Short mmCIF file of C-alpha atoms in Angstrom, two decimals:
data_model
loop_
_atom_site.label_atom_id
_atom_site.label_comp_id
_atom_site.label_asym_id
_atom_site.label_seq_id
_atom_site.Cartn_x
_atom_site.Cartn_y
_atom_site.Cartn_z
CA PHE A 23 -8.76 -71.36 -2.01
CA ILE A 24 -9.07 -68.79 -4.28
CA VAL A 25 -10.87 -66.71 -1.95
CA GLU A 26 -7.99 -66.85 0.18
CA LYS A 27 -5.58 -65.59 -2.40
CA VAL A 28 -8.04 -62.61 -3.26
CA VAL A 29 -7.66 -61.69 0.31
CA ALA A 30 -4.06 -62.26 0.61
CA LEU A 31 -3.88 -59.87 -2.34
CA LEU A 32 -6.23 -57.53 -1.21
CA GLN A 33 -4.25 -57.20 2.30
CA MET A 34 -1.21 -56.98 0.47
CA SER A 35 -2.57 -54.12 -1.64
CA LYS A 36 -3.25 -51.99 1.41
CA GLN A 37 -0.10 -53.07 3.35
CA LEU A 38 1.17 -49.44 2.84
CA SER A 39 -2.06 -47.44 2.59
CA GLY A 40 -1.85 -43.90 5.23
CA LYS A 41 1.83 -44.24 4.53
CA ARG A 42 3.93 -41.40 2.34
CA ILE A 43 6.81 -43.08 0.34
CA LEU A 44 9.56 -40.51 -1.20
CA VAL A 45 11.17 -42.08 -4.31
CA THR A 46 14.11 -40.66 -6.10
CA ALA A 47 14.82 -41.50 -9.65
CA ALA A 48 16.95 -40.93 -12.74
CA GLY A 49 19.93 -39.32 -13.20
CA THR A 50 20.68 -35.24 -12.53
CA ARG A 51 22.13 -33.16 -15.13
CA GLU A 52 24.40 -30.62 -14.45
CA PRO A 53 25.02 -27.54 -16.92
CA ILE A 54 28.16 -26.60 -18.16
CA ASP A 55 26.50 -23.84 -20.64
CA PRO A 56 23.09 -23.78 -22.28
CA VAL A 57 24.20 -26.61 -24.34
CA ARG A 58 26.19 -29.01 -22.62
CA TYR A 59 25.94 -30.84 -19.39
CA ILE A 60 27.32 -33.34 -17.39
CA GLY A 61 25.27 -36.24 -16.83
CA ASN A 62 25.02 -39.78 -15.93
CA ARG A 63 23.49 -43.29 -17.42
CA SER A 64 20.75 -43.86 -15.03
CA SER A 65 17.62 -44.51 -16.96
CA GLY A 66 15.34 -44.18 -13.82
CA LYS A 67 14.25 -47.60 -14.52
CA MET A 68 14.70 -49.01 -11.37
CA GLY A 69 13.29 -45.89 -9.24
CA TYR A 70 10.10 -45.89 -11.38
CA ALA A 71 9.37 -49.48 -10.85
CA ILE A 72 10.16 -48.88 -7.00
CA ALA A 73 7.59 -45.72 -6.90
CA GLN A 74 5.02 -48.20 -9.09
CA ALA A 75 5.49 -51.09 -6.35
CA ALA A 76 4.68 -48.95 -3.26
CA ALA A 77 1.88 -46.80 -5.17
CA GLU A 78 0.30 -50.52 -5.59
CA ARG A 79 0.45 -51.28 -1.95
CA GLY A 80 -1.64 -48.43 -1.33
CA ALA A 81 1.03 -45.56 -0.27
CA GLU A 82 0.98 -42.24 -1.28
CA VAL A 83 4.12 -42.06 -3.46
CA ILE A 84 5.86 -38.69 -4.44
CA LEU A 85 8.56 -39.42 -6.98
CA VAL A 86 11.10 -36.56 -7.48
CA SER A 87 12.69 -37.69 -10.90
CA GLY A 88 15.65 -36.40 -13.12
CA PRO A 89 15.06 -36.20 -16.99
CA SER A 90 13.59 -39.44 -18.18
CA GLY A 91 11.52 -40.46 -20.72
CA LEU A 92 9.65 -43.19 -18.26
CA PRO A 93 5.89 -42.57 -18.04
CA THR A 94 4.59 -41.77 -15.07
CA PRO A 95 3.29 -45.00 -12.83
CA PRO A 96 -0.37 -44.63 -12.20
CA GLY A 97 -1.17 -42.75 -8.83
CA VAL A 98 2.14 -41.56 -8.00
CA SER A 99 2.79 -37.69 -7.93
CA VAL A 100 5.73 -36.58 -9.92
CA ARG A 101 8.14 -33.50 -9.25
CA ARG A 102 10.40 -33.15 -12.32
CA VAL A 103 13.79 -31.73 -11.56
CA GLU A 104 16.98 -31.66 -13.47
CA THR A 105 20.13 -30.46 -11.14
CA ALA A 106 21.25 -31.96 -7.97
CA LEU A 107 20.35 -28.47 -6.05
CA GLN A 108 16.87 -28.89 -7.30
CA MET A 109 16.61 -32.58 -6.55
CA ARG A 110 17.61 -31.40 -2.84
CA ASP A 111 15.30 -28.87 -2.39
CA ALA A 112 12.59 -30.99 -3.58
CA VAL A 113 13.53 -33.82 -1.26
CA LEU A 114 14.26 -31.46 1.77
CA ALA A 115 10.58 -30.15 1.17
CA GLU A 116 8.70 -33.54 1.36
CA PHE A 117 11.41 -35.09 3.77
CA ASP A 118 9.59 -34.41 7.51
CA THR A 119 6.31 -36.00 6.39
CA VAL A 120 7.37 -39.14 4.70
CA ASP A 121 7.78 -42.47 6.27
CA ALA A 122 10.23 -43.82 4.05
CA VAL A 123 12.72 -42.57 1.35
CA ILE A 124 14.20 -44.50 -1.54
CA LYS A 125 17.23 -42.80 -3.12
CA ALA A 126 17.36 -44.49 -6.42
CA ALA A 127 18.31 -41.26 -8.22
CA ALA A 128 22.10 -41.16 -9.64
CA VAL A 129 22.84 -37.64 -8.34
CA ALA A 130 25.83 -35.82 -9.72
CA ASP A 131 28.93 -35.39 -6.96
CA TYR A 132 29.75 -32.51 -8.42
CA ARG A 133 28.79 -29.33 -10.82
CA PRO A 134 30.50 -27.15 -13.05
CA GLU A 135 31.54 -24.07 -10.47
CA LEU A 136 30.34 -21.65 -13.44
CA ALA A 137 27.44 -22.53 -15.81
CA ALA A 138 28.25 -20.32 -18.62
CA ASP A 139 25.52 -18.27 -20.17
CA HIS A 140 26.12 -18.77 -23.51
CA LYS A 141 27.49 -21.77 -25.62
CA ILE A 142 31.07 -21.95 -25.37
CA LYS A 143 32.43 -21.60 -28.41
CA LYS A 144 35.25 -24.23 -29.57
CA ASP A 145 38.15 -21.43 -29.78
CA GLY A 146 40.90 -23.42 -27.48
CA GLU A 147 42.65 -27.17 -28.24
CA THR A 148 41.94 -27.80 -24.71
CA LEU A 149 39.15 -26.76 -22.20
CA THR A 150 38.83 -27.43 -18.43
CA VAL A 151 35.91 -27.78 -16.62
CA SER A 152 36.34 -27.09 -13.06
CA LEU A 153 33.73 -28.95 -10.82
CA ILE A 154 32.88 -28.59 -7.14
CA LYS A 155 31.07 -30.62 -4.92
CA ASN A 156 27.20 -31.13 -5.02
CA PRO A 157 25.40 -31.39 -1.47
CA ASP A 158 25.23 -35.12 -0.28
CA ILE A 159 21.37 -35.10 0.17
CA LEU A 160 21.56 -38.79 1.28
CA LEU A 161 24.18 -37.80 4.17
CA GLU A 162 21.71 -34.61 5.09
CA LEU A 163 18.88 -36.91 5.10
CA GLY A 164 20.54 -39.43 7.40
CA GLN A 165 21.49 -36.56 9.81
CA LYS A 166 18.11 -35.51 9.73
CA LYS A 167 16.19 -38.47 9.94
CA LYS A 168 13.44 -39.14 12.80
CA GLN A 169 11.01 -41.75 12.06
CA GLN A 170 11.90 -42.05 8.31
CA ILE A 171 13.09 -45.28 7.00
CA LEU A 172 15.90 -44.55 4.46
CA VAL A 173 16.99 -46.64 1.34
CA GLY A 174 20.27 -45.65 -0.68
CA PHE A 175 21.71 -47.54 -3.53
CA ALA A 176 25.52 -47.80 -4.32
CA ALA A 177 26.55 -48.43 -8.10
CA GLU A 178 29.92 -49.37 -7.95
CA THR A 179 32.53 -50.68 -10.50
CA GLN A 180 34.83 -52.40 -7.70
CA GLU A 181 34.78 -53.26 -4.32
CA LEU A 182 31.15 -53.54 -4.24
CA LEU A 183 30.50 -55.03 -0.52
CA LEU A 184 33.13 -52.53 1.04
CA HIS A 185 31.92 -49.50 -0.71
CA ALA A 186 28.20 -50.19 0.19
CA ARG A 187 28.83 -51.09 3.66
CA ASP A 188 30.99 -47.86 4.26
CA LYS A 189 28.15 -45.90 2.39
CA LEU A 190 25.38 -47.47 4.68
CA ILE A 191 27.11 -46.88 8.13
CA LYS A 192 28.10 -43.07 6.95
CA LYS A 193 24.83 -42.08 5.82
CA ASN A 194 22.81 -43.83 8.69
CA LEU A 195 20.57 -45.67 6.15
CA ASP A 196 18.46 -48.64 6.85
CA LEU A 197 18.89 -50.35 3.80
CA ILE A 198 21.16 -50.18 0.89
CA ILE A 199 21.19 -51.97 -2.38
CA ALA A 200 24.33 -52.63 -3.83
CA ASN A 201 25.05 -53.21 -7.34
CA ASP A 202 28.25 -53.78 -9.71
CA VAL A 203 27.49 -51.93 -12.86
CA THR A 204 30.06 -53.44 -14.77
CA LEU A 205 28.29 -56.99 -14.82
CA PRO A 206 26.12 -57.68 -17.89
CA GLY A 207 22.80 -57.72 -16.97
CA ALA A 208 23.00 -55.08 -14.31
CA GLY A 209 23.04 -51.51 -13.44
CA PHE A 210 22.30 -48.81 -15.85
CA ASN A 211 19.70 -48.85 -19.09
CA VAL A 212 19.16 -52.12 -18.95
CA ASP A 213 15.66 -54.06 -17.52
CA THR A 214 17.19 -56.38 -15.31
CA ASN A 215 19.89 -56.18 -11.85
CA ILE A 216 22.11 -57.96 -10.18
CA VAL A 217 22.09 -56.58 -6.28
CA LYS A 218 23.09 -57.51 -2.87
CA LEU A 219 20.75 -55.95 -0.19
CA ILE A 220 22.63 -55.10 3.13
CA ASP A 221 20.58 -54.06 6.29
CA LYS A 222 21.56 -52.23 9.32
CA SER A 223 22.82 -55.26 11.21
CA GLY A 224 25.32 -56.07 8.37
CA HIS A 225 23.35 -58.85 6.81
CA VAL A 226 23.72 -59.36 3.34
CA GLU A 227 21.22 -61.17 1.24
CA GLU A 228 22.30 -61.60 -2.20
CA LEU A 229 19.91 -61.89 -5.45
CA PRO A 230 20.05 -63.36 -8.71
CA GLN A 231 19.72 -61.59 -11.86
CA LEU A 232 16.12 -60.66 -12.02
CA SER A 233 13.76 -57.65 -13.44
CA LYS A 234 13.91 -54.22 -12.15
CA GLN A 235 10.08 -55.06 -11.04
CA GLN A 236 10.92 -57.94 -9.06
CA ILE A 237 14.09 -55.91 -7.42
CA ALA A 238 11.07 -53.20 -6.65
CA THR A 239 8.87 -55.70 -4.98
CA ILE A 240 11.51 -57.15 -2.74
CA VAL A 241 12.65 -53.70 -1.93
CA ILE A 242 9.24 -53.05 -0.99
CA ASP A 243 8.53 -56.08 0.77
CA LYS A 244 11.50 -55.02 3.17
CA ILE A 245 10.17 -51.63 3.92
CA CYS A 246 6.73 -52.99 4.73
CA ALA A 247 8.49 -55.12 7.47
CA MET A 248 10.38 -52.44 8.67
CA LEU A 249 7.57 -50.19 9.21
CA THR A 250 5.30 -52.58 10.43
CA LYS A 251 8.25 -53.14 13.28
CA SER A 252 8.79 -49.58 14.07
CA THR A 253 5.26 -48.64 14.71
CA PHE B 1 -7.43 -33.12 -61.01
CA ILE B 2 -7.28 -35.81 -58.49
CA VAL B 3 -5.31 -38.11 -60.64
CA GLU B 4 -3.02 -34.84 -60.99
CA LYS B 5 -2.39 -34.72 -57.64
CA VAL B 6 -1.57 -38.44 -57.32
CA VAL B 7 0.70 -38.30 -60.03
CA ALA B 8 2.66 -35.25 -58.51
CA LEU B 9 2.68 -37.01 -55.20
CA LEU B 10 4.19 -40.34 -56.87
CA GLN B 11 6.60 -38.24 -58.63
CA MET B 12 7.80 -36.39 -55.71
CA SER B 13 7.90 -39.90 -53.95
CA LYS B 14 10.53 -41.11 -56.50
CA GLN B 15 12.40 -37.44 -56.45
CA LEU B 16 15.51 -39.07 -54.64
CA SER B 17 15.02 -42.71 -55.52
CA GLY B 18 18.67 -43.79 -56.27
CA LYS B 19 20.21 -41.38 -54.08
CA ARG B 20 22.14 -42.30 -50.79
CA ILE B 21 21.41 -39.63 -48.02
CA LEU B 22 23.62 -39.62 -44.92
CA VAL B 23 22.12 -38.01 -41.95
CA THR B 24 23.65 -37.66 -38.52
CA ALA B 25 21.39 -37.11 -35.49
CA ALA B 26 21.14 -36.53 -31.73
CA GLY B 27 24.12 -35.87 -29.56
CA THR B 28 27.23 -38.04 -28.49
CA ARG B 29 28.42 -38.51 -24.84
CA GLU B 30 31.92 -37.90 -23.71
CA PRO B 31 32.51 -40.50 -20.91
CA ILE B 32 34.18 -39.09 -17.63
CA ASP B 33 34.17 -42.47 -16.19
CA PRO B 34 32.05 -45.59 -16.69
CA VAL B 35 29.19 -43.74 -14.81
CA ARG B 36 29.25 -40.18 -15.93
CA TYR B 37 29.66 -38.43 -19.09
CA ILE B 38 29.69 -34.71 -20.82
CA GLY B 39 26.44 -34.90 -22.95
CA ASN B 40 24.01 -32.52 -24.95
CA ARG B 41 20.60 -31.36 -25.01
CA SER B 42 19.69 -32.67 -28.70
CA SER B 43 16.81 -35.10 -28.54
CA GLY B 44 17.84 -36.13 -32.32
CA LYS B 45 14.01 -35.19 -33.29
CA MET B 46 15.27 -32.82 -35.84
CA GLY B 47 17.46 -35.50 -37.76
CA TYR B 48 15.19 -38.47 -37.46
CA ALA B 49 12.68 -36.06 -39.21
CA ILE B 50 15.10 -35.24 -42.00
CA ALA B 51 15.59 -39.11 -42.27
CA GLN B 52 12.21 -39.81 -42.29
CA ALA B 53 11.21 -37.12 -45.13
CA ALA B 54 14.44 -38.27 -47.14
CA ALA B 55 13.05 -41.84 -47.04
CA GLU B 56 9.67 -40.97 -47.97
CA ARG B 57 11.30 -39.43 -51.17
CA GLY B 58 12.68 -42.87 -51.94
CA ALA B 59 16.64 -42.03 -51.12
CA GLU B 60 18.34 -44.99 -49.33
CA VAL B 61 19.10 -43.52 -46.16
CA ILE B 62 22.00 -44.12 -43.34
CA LEU B 63 21.04 -42.65 -40.04
CA VAL B 64 24.23 -42.30 -37.75
CA SER B 65 22.46 -41.41 -34.68
CA GLY B 66 24.16 -40.86 -30.91
CA PRO B 67 21.75 -42.18 -28.21
CA SER B 68 18.23 -41.21 -28.71
CA GLY B 69 14.74 -43.15 -27.53
CA LEU B 70 13.24 -42.24 -31.05
CA PRO B 71 11.93 -44.97 -33.09
CA THR B 72 13.79 -45.73 -35.91
CA PRO B 73 11.91 -44.22 -39.25
CA PRO B 74 10.77 -46.98 -41.63
CA GLY B 75 13.01 -47.88 -44.45
CA VAL B 76 16.07 -46.32 -42.81
CA SER B 77 19.15 -47.86 -41.95
CA VAL B 78 20.51 -46.93 -38.46
CA ARG B 79 24.18 -47.06 -36.98
CA ARG B 80 24.48 -46.31 -33.29
CA VAL B 81 27.18 -44.40 -31.88
CA GLU B 82 27.59 -43.28 -28.57
CA THR B 83 31.09 -40.61 -29.01
CA ALA B 84 32.07 -38.08 -31.32
CA LEU B 85 35.18 -40.53 -32.46
CA GLN B 86 32.58 -43.25 -33.24
CA MET B 87 30.42 -40.77 -35.07
CA ARG B 88 33.31 -39.72 -37.30
CA ASP B 89 34.65 -43.41 -38.14
CA ALA B 90 30.63 -44.37 -39.00
CA VAL B 91 30.44 -41.24 -40.84
CA LEU B 92 33.78 -41.29 -43.05
CA ALA B 93 33.26 -45.13 -43.69
CA GLU B 94 29.88 -44.05 -45.72
CA PHE B 95 30.94 -40.72 -47.16
CA ASP B 96 32.11 -41.50 -50.47
CA THR B 97 29.26 -43.08 -51.72
CA VAL B 98 26.51 -40.68 -50.57
CA ASP B 99 24.99 -37.95 -52.54
CA ALA B 100 24.53 -36.02 -49.66
CA VAL B 101 25.15 -35.45 -46.03
CA ILE B 102 22.85 -33.73 -43.61
CA LYS B 103 24.66 -33.25 -40.09
CA ALA B 104 22.07 -32.79 -37.78
CA ALA B 105 23.63 -34.35 -34.88
CA ALA B 106 25.15 -32.38 -31.94
CA VAL B 107 28.72 -33.96 -31.71
CA ALA B 108 30.77 -32.75 -28.54
CA ASP B 109 33.43 -30.39 -29.60
CA TYR B 110 35.58 -31.49 -26.38
CA ARG B 111 36.00 -34.89 -24.88
CA PRO B 112 37.75 -35.75 -21.52
CA GLU B 113 41.31 -36.43 -22.14
CA LEU B 114 41.23 -39.36 -20.20
CA ALA B 115 38.19 -41.53 -19.32
CA ALA B 116 38.54 -43.16 -16.02
CA ASP B 117 38.45 -46.94 -16.02
CA HIS B 118 36.41 -46.92 -12.77
CA LYS B 119 33.97 -44.53 -10.95
CA ILE B 120 35.76 -41.55 -9.74
CA LYS B 121 35.24 -41.67 -5.96
CA LYS B 122 34.01 -38.35 -4.41
CA ASP B 123 37.09 -37.66 -2.20
CA GLY B 124 37.96 -34.26 -3.29
CA GLU B 125 36.06 -30.81 -2.85
CA THR B 126 36.75 -30.00 -6.15
CA LEU B 127 37.48 -31.86 -9.54
CA THR B 128 38.99 -30.76 -12.68
CA VAL B 129 38.18 -32.40 -15.67
CA SER B 130 40.53 -31.67 -18.89
CA LEU B 131 39.27 -32.01 -22.21
CA ILE B 132 40.54 -32.29 -25.57
CA LYS B 133 39.24 -31.05 -28.63
CA ASN B 134 37.32 -33.69 -30.80
CA PRO B 135 37.86 -33.99 -34.55
CA ASP B 136 35.56 -31.56 -36.57
CA ILE B 137 33.94 -33.90 -38.52
CA LEU B 138 31.81 -31.49 -40.65
CA LEU B 139 35.21 -29.35 -41.42
CA GLU B 140 36.81 -32.95 -42.60
CA LEU B 141 33.98 -33.63 -44.70
CA GLY B 142 33.82 -30.09 -46.04
CA GLN B 143 37.63 -30.49 -47.31
CA LYS B 144 36.95 -34.31 -48.50
CA LYS B 145 33.81 -33.70 -50.42
CA LYS B 146 33.73 -34.16 -54.29
CA GLN B 147 30.08 -34.79 -55.35
CA GLN B 148 28.43 -34.51 -52.34
CA ILE B 149 25.68 -31.89 -51.13
CA LEU B 150 27.02 -30.66 -47.36
CA VAL B 151 24.28 -29.66 -45.19
CA GLY B 152 25.09 -28.43 -41.41
CA PHE B 153 23.48 -26.83 -38.58
CA ALA B 154 24.11 -24.19 -36.33
CA ALA B 155 22.66 -23.94 -32.94
CA GLU B 156 23.55 -20.79 -31.39
CA THR B 157 22.67 -18.52 -28.33
CA GLN B 158 23.97 -15.35 -29.58
CA GLU B 159 24.88 -13.75 -33.01
CA LEU B 160 23.14 -15.99 -34.88
CA LEU B 161 23.46 -15.05 -38.47
CA LEU B 162 27.16 -14.12 -37.90
CA HIS B 163 28.52 -17.69 -36.62
CA ALA B 164 26.28 -19.30 -39.01
CA ARG B 165 27.50 -17.74 -42.20
CA ASP B 166 31.20 -18.17 -40.50
CA LYS B 167 30.60 -21.78 -40.22
CA LEU B 168 29.23 -22.22 -43.92
CA ILE B 169 32.24 -20.65 -45.56
CA LYS B 170 34.91 -22.52 -42.96
CA LYS B 171 33.41 -25.91 -43.48
CA ASN B 172 32.35 -25.57 -47.19
CA LEU B 173 28.74 -26.28 -46.69
CA ASP B 174 26.03 -26.07 -49.45
CA LEU B 175 23.39 -25.14 -46.83
CA ILE B 176 23.26 -24.61 -43.12
CA ILE B 177 20.00 -24.47 -41.17
CA ALA B 178 20.53 -21.71 -38.10
CA ASN B 179 18.62 -21.51 -35.16
CA ASP B 180 18.84 -19.64 -32.06
CA VAL B 181 18.19 -22.11 -29.40
CA THR B 182 17.45 -19.73 -26.65
CA LEU B 183 14.15 -18.88 -28.11
CA PRO B 184 10.92 -20.53 -26.93
CA GLY B 185 9.80 -23.10 -29.26
CA ALA B 186 13.08 -23.44 -30.95
CA GLY B 187 16.21 -25.92 -30.26
CA PHE B 188 16.46 -28.98 -28.07
CA ASN B 189 13.86 -31.54 -26.98
CA VAL B 190 10.68 -29.50 -28.48
CA ASP B 191 9.05 -30.47 -31.33
CA THR B 192 9.30 -27.05 -33.38
CA ASN B 193 11.88 -25.03 -34.48
CA ILE B 194 12.22 -21.39 -35.65
CA VAL B 195 15.14 -21.65 -38.35
CA LYS B 196 17.03 -19.93 -40.86
CA LEU B 197 18.27 -21.19 -43.81
CA ILE B 198 21.62 -19.95 -45.89
CA ASP B 199 22.80 -21.19 -48.79
CA LYS B 200 26.26 -20.78 -50.39
CA SER B 201 25.16 -17.63 -52.40
CA GLY B 202 24.79 -16.11 -49.14
CA HIS B 203 21.14 -16.23 -49.50
CA VAL B 204 18.86 -16.06 -46.36
CA GLU B 205 15.26 -17.82 -46.09
CA GLU B 206 13.65 -17.18 -42.64
CA LEU B 207 11.52 -19.82 -41.72
CA PRO B 208 8.78 -19.20 -39.14
CA GLN B 209 8.22 -21.35 -36.18
CA LEU B 210 7.36 -24.71 -37.73
CA SER B 211 7.21 -28.57 -36.75
CA LYS B 212 10.54 -30.37 -37.16
CA GLN B 213 8.59 -32.44 -39.68
CA GLN B 214 7.63 -29.47 -41.63
CA ILE B 215 11.31 -27.89 -41.65
CA ALA B 216 12.48 -31.50 -42.68
CA THR B 217 10.35 -30.92 -45.74
CA ILE B 218 11.91 -27.91 -46.86
CA VAL B 219 15.20 -29.07 -46.38
CA ILE B 220 14.65 -32.25 -48.50
CA ASP B 221 12.89 -30.00 -51.08
CA LYS B 222 16.34 -28.06 -51.02
CA ILE B 223 18.31 -31.33 -51.32
CA CYS B 224 16.24 -32.25 -54.32
CA ALA B 225 16.76 -29.15 -55.95
CA MET B 226 20.41 -29.02 -55.74
CA LEU B 227 20.81 -33.06 -56.29
CA THR B 228 18.80 -32.00 -59.85
CA LYS B 229 20.94 -29.09 -60.87
CA SER B 230 24.35 -30.88 -59.90
CA THR B 231 23.54 -33.67 -62.42
#
């Protein structure tokens, strides 16, 4: 019995051997000037947990991470970036040769049109920051994808399923992980999350409140199944 | 000789006993919506080091801190805040009863005029964020101060001494710690800093590159001297 369990564990540990998995994590920072930036509340916990779970199954994992205080999971190669444009470059450099991409990063949709070279002095009573749209990395990957399994996240504050399904279709994803960031125990900077998994066929799987490690395991299970089916 | 050293250390350790010192640290976050915010690059390292140095000399230390991953120094009471308005409330609540204030926090000068209740959808090609001025906490403290020693920071990217002297006078400070955040080994998110100390008489003391702990010790030495003189 113990031998069977060990064999099962060893087989699980090799499920992704020979596969290259790209994971993005944490938020980007878009500079307003050398001191100020527009940031977002992603801690990177979900993405780091997924990178770790993929590495534990034997995958070669590349983690493209925005600023985060989290330790690099063992066996994972990290590329550190700050802005959305840097994240796009780092992701596109790897995309052709990977088997799956899990985009857990919270990439800024907009960046300041001009980043000032010097700290803006606080002379005026008001200040207007003009933002322009950042490239939509996930949309671009969805248009380019060939063999790659593409997994996205939808962090919403209202009409969760509607927004998540729209995103899945528009961006040509294989799976989307949707969470309502307004729920206690879900979303940013907490160790748990409450998510729904929606696949290409429209099937919705609602998960209870779980640790981000548990959710990472479930997501990696799904990716294993999809990669096995597609080869 | 050893006995003398120990006696000197013990005396130093009590230099601030009976004194209440308020330290602010880290940056504030000004919400644009539930997900996005305007932040700044302060890690909190300088303020936390000063709080620790003051507590080691026997002071009762209140640390008002923006979001930071740093551990609370032993013996220090922390009040956690997020926005500039919250920081103002927390600082004013303590101000009357403290002997010295060291404002090491990087408080946002501006906040979004309206923080959206829901995550802003990325429909438009551009987005304009209208910011209004936050209250200038240090200026307010300078106007209200009675017995309190008031110490500020000036993080600049150009014309360091000019901007720092202006701030010292305008805000009625007793001491300002000025640093050029563009220098390598200085400013945000590094463990060292290169600062100039400017006092009320206009005297400038240029320090070499030192650890933030070493700078904290020098700042606390100055405050000890000022508190001894003023009583």
